[in-house]
C-alpha positions as CSV (number, residue, x, y, z in Angstrom):
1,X,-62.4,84.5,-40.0
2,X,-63.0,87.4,-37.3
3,X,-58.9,87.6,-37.5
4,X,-58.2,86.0,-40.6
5,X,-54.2,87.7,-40.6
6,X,-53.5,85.6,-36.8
7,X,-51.7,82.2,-37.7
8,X,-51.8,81.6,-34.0
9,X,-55.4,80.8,-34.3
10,X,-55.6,79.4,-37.8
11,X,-53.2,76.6,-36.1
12,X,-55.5,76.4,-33.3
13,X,-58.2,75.6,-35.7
14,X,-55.9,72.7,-37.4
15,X,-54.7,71.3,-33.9
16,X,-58.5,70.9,-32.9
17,X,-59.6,69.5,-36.7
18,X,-57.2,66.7,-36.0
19,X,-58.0,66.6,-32.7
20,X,-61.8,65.3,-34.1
21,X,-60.1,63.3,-36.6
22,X,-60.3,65.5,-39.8
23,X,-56.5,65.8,-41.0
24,X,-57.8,66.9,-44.7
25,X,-59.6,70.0,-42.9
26,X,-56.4,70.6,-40.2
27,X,-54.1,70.4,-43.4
28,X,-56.0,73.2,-44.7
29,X,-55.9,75.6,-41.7
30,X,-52.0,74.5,-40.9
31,X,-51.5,76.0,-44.4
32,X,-53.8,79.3,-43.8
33,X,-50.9,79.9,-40.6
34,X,-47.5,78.7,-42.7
35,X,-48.6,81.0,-45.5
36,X,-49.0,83.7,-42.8
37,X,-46.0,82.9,-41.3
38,X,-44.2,80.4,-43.1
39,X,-40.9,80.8,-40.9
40,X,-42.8,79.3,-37.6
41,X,-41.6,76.1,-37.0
42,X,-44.5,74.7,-35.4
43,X,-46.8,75.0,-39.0
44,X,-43.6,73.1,-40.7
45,X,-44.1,70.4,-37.5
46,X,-47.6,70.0,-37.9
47,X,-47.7,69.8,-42.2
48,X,-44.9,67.2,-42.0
49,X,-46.7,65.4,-39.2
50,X,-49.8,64.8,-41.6
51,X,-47.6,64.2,-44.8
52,X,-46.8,67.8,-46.8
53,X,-42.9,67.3,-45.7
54,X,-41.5,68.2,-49.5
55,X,-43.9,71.6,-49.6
56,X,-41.9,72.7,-46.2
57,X,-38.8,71.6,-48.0
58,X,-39.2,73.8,-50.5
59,X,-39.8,76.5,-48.8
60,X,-36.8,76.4,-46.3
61,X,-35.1,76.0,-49.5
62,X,-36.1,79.0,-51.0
63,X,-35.9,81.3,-47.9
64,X,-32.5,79.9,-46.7
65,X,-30.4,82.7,-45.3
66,X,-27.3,81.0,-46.3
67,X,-25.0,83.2,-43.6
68,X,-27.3,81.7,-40.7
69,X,-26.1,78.7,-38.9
70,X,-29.9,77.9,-37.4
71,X,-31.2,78.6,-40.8
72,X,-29.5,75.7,-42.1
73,X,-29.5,73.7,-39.6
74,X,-33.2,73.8,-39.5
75,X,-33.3,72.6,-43.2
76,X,-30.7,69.8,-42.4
77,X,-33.2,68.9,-39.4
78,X,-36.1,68.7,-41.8
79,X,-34.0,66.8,-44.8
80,X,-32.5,64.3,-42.5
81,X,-35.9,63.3,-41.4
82,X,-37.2,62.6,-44.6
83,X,-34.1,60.7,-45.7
84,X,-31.9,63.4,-47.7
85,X,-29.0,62.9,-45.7
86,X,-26.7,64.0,-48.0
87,X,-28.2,67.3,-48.5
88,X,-28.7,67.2,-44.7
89,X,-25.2,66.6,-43.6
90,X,-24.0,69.4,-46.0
91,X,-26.1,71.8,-44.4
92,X,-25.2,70.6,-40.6
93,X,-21.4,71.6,-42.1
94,X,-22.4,74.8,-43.4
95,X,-23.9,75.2,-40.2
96,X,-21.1,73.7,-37.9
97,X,-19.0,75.9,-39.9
98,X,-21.2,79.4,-39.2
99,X,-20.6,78.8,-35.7
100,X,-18.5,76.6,-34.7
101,X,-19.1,77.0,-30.6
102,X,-22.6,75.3,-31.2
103,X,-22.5,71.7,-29.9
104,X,-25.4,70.8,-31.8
105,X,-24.1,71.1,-35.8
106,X,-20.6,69.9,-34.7
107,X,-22.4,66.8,-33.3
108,X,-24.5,66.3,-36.8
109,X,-21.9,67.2,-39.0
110,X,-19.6,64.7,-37.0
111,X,-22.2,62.5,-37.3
112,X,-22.2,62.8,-41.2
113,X,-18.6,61.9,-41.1
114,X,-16.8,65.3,-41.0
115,X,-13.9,66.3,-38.9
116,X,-13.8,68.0,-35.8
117,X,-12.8,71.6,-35.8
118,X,-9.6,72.5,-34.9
119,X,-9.3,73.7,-31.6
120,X,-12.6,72.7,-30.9
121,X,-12.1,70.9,-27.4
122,X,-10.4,74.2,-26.0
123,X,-13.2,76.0,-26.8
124,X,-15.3,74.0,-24.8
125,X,-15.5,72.5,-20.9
126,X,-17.0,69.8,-22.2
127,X,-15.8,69.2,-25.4
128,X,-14.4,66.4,-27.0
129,X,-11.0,65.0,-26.0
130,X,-10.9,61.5,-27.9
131,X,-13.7,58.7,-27.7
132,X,-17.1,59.0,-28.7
133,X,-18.0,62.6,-28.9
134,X,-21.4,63.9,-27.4
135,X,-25.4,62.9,-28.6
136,X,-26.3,59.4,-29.1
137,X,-24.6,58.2,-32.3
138,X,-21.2,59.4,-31.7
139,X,-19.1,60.4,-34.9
140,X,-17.2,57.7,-36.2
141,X,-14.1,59.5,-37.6
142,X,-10.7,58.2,-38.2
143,X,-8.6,58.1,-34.7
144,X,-12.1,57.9,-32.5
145,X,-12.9,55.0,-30.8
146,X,-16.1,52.9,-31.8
147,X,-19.0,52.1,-29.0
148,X,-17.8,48.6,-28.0
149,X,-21.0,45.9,-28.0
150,X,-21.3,46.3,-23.9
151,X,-22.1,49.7,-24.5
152,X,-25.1,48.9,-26.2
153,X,-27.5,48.4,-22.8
154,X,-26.2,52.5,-22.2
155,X,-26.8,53.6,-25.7
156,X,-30.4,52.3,-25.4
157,X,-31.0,53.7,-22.3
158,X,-29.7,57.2,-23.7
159,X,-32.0,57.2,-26.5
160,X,-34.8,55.8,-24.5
161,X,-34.1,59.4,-22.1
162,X,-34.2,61.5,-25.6
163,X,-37.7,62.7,-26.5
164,X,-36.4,64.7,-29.1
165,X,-34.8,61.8,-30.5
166,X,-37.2,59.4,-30.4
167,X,-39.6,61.6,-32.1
168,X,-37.3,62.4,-35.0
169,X,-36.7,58.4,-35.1
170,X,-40.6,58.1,-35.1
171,X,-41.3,60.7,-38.0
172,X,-38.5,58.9,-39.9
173,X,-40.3,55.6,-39.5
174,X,-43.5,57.5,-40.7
175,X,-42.0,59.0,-43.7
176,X,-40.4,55.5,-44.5
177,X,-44.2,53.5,-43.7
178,X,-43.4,51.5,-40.8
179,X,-46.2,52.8,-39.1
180,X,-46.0,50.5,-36.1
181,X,-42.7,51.3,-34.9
182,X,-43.4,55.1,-35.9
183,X,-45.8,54.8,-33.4
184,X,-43.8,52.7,-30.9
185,X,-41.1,55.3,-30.7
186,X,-43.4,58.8,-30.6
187,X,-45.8,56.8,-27.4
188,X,-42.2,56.8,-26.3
189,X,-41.5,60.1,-26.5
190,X,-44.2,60.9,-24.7
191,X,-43.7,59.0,-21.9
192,X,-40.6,61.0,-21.6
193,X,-41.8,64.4,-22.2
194,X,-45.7,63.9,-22.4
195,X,-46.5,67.5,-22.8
196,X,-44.4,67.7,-26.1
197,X,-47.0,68.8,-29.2
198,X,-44.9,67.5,-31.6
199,X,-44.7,64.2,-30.4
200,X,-48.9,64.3,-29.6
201,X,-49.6,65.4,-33.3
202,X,-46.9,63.0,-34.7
203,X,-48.1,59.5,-32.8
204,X,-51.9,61.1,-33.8
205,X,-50.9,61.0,-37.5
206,X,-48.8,57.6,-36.8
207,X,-51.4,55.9,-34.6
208,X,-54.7,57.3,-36.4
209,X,-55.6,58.5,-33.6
210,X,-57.4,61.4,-31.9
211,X,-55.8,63.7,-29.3
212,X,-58.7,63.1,-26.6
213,X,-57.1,59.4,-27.0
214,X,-53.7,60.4,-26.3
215,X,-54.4,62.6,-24.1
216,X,-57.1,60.4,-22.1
217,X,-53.9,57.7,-22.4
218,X,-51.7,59.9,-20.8
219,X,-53.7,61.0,-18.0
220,X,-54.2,57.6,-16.6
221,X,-50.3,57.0,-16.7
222,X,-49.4,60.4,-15.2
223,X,-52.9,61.0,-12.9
224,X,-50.5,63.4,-10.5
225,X,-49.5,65.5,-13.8
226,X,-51.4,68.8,-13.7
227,X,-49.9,69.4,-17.2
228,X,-50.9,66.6,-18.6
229,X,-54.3,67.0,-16.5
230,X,-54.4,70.7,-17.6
231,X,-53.9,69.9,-21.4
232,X,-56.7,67.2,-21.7
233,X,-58.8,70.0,-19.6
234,X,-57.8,72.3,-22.6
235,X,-59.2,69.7,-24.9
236,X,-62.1,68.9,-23.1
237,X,-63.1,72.8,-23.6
238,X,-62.1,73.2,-26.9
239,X,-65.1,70.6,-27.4
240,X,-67.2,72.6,-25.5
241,X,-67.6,69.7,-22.7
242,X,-67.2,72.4,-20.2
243,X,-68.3,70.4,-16.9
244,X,-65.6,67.6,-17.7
245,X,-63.2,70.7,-18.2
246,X,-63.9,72.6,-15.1
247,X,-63.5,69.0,-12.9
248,X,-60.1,68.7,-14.4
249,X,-59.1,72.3,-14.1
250,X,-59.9,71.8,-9.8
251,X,-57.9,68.5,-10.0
252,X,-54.5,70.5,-11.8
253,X,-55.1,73.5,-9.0
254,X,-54.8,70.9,-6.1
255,X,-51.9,68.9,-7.9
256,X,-50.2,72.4,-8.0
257,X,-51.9,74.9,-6.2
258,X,-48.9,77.5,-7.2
259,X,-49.7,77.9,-10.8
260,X,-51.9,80.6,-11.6
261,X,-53.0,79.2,-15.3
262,X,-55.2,76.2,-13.4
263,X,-56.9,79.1,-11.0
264,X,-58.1,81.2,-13.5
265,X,-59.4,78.6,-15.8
266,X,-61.7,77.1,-12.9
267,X,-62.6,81.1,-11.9
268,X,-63.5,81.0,-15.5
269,X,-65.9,78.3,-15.7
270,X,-67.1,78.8,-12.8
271,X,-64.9,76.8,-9.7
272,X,-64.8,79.0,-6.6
273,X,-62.0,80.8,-5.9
């Protein structure tokens, strides 16, 4: 309440509420920083991850800027993952249509079943010259080739390599109450990119779990990680177990010795220099 106009830190407040397992009190202080700033995209993350996708919904809806490619696109994101895909795929066109050089709408609204651009390919090195086109699913548009069934060992392994991906697939299997594979799929976005927040917060609302969990989990898979060692260090202070904290800040400083965020955290609490 000492800066009660800072969203930064009312999010703080909700990361470390859920952190300690007390999503009714997070929810309240992730909706203290959207109303402050209700364009950051990490309050919209972190509502949807603990259930409030339809209020975020709303919102985009209401402050879409309809001459803005990522401003739809962002509600298409949103809508797709709760299961509009109809209203999704017609913003991913409006979108692919606002700029057509961006690989990413062309892919979704190809994806939805619309047609490539024209001239698209000679806009791009590596655009699409027949076949599958780009991303995972592919668009399946008349005069494309479909994935043939030996292509389903690569397609896995693609997905399995798409953090992004898998948590999208993860919140979707949230939003639709298959709780165990929503949980399957966001532990395996982690293991891909374990220092992604939205995948920590989503498997902690999927797995009812806390973040000292996940994190704790994720050290003793990566132990030579001083990211990962650094963020459950972060954690460990936020709880005011400063001992544990400074121990893990010296272990990230010898993993990487280079980065200057682990050297002044142990100066901090106290490590020599």
């Amino acid at each position: 309440m000492a800066d009660p106009t800072n969203d930064e830190i009312w999010g703080d407040l909700g990361d470390l509420l859920v952190a300690q397992g007390n999503p009714m009190e997070a929810r309240g202080a992730y909706m203290r920083a959207y109303r402050i700033d209700p364009a950051d995209s990490e309050w919209h993350r972190a509502l949807i991850s603990l259930g409030d996708t339809q209020l975020v919904l709303e919102s985009l809806r209401a402050n879409l800027n309809e001459n803005d490619d990522e401003s739809h696109g962002d509600l298409a994101d949103l809508l797709m993952a709760a299961g509009e895909r109809e209203e999704a795929c017609e913003h991913y066109r409006l979108a692919a249509e606002l700029d057509p050089s961006d690989e990413e709408w062309i892919n979704h609204a190809t994806e939805c079943g619309y047609p490539i651009p024209e001239g698209w390919d000679s806009m791009h090195d590596t655009g699409w010259s027949g076949g599958v086109p780009g991303g995972i699913a592919g668009g399946w548009v008349s005069g494309w080739s479909v994935p043939e069934a030996g292509d389903l060992e690569s397609l896995t392994r693609q997905l399995s390599q798409d953090a992004d991906l898998l948590v999208r697939l993860g919140q979707a299997h949230l939003r639709a109450g298959n709780r165990e594979e929503a949980t399957k799929n966001l532990w395996d976005a982690l293991l891909v990119e374990p220092t992604s927040e939205e995948a920590l917060q989503s498997w902690m609302a999927a797995a009812q779990k806390t973040r000292r969990e996940g994190l704790e989990k994720l050290r003793d898979i990566y132990p030579e990680n001083d990211e990962v060692v650094g963020l459950l260090a972060d954690h460990y202070l936020d709880l005011g177990l400063r001992d544990r904290a400074r121990d893990l800040y010296d272990l990230a400083h010898r993993l990487d010795e280079d980065d200057p965020e682990w050297e002044a955290k142990r100066i901090l609490l106290g490590s020599r220099p």
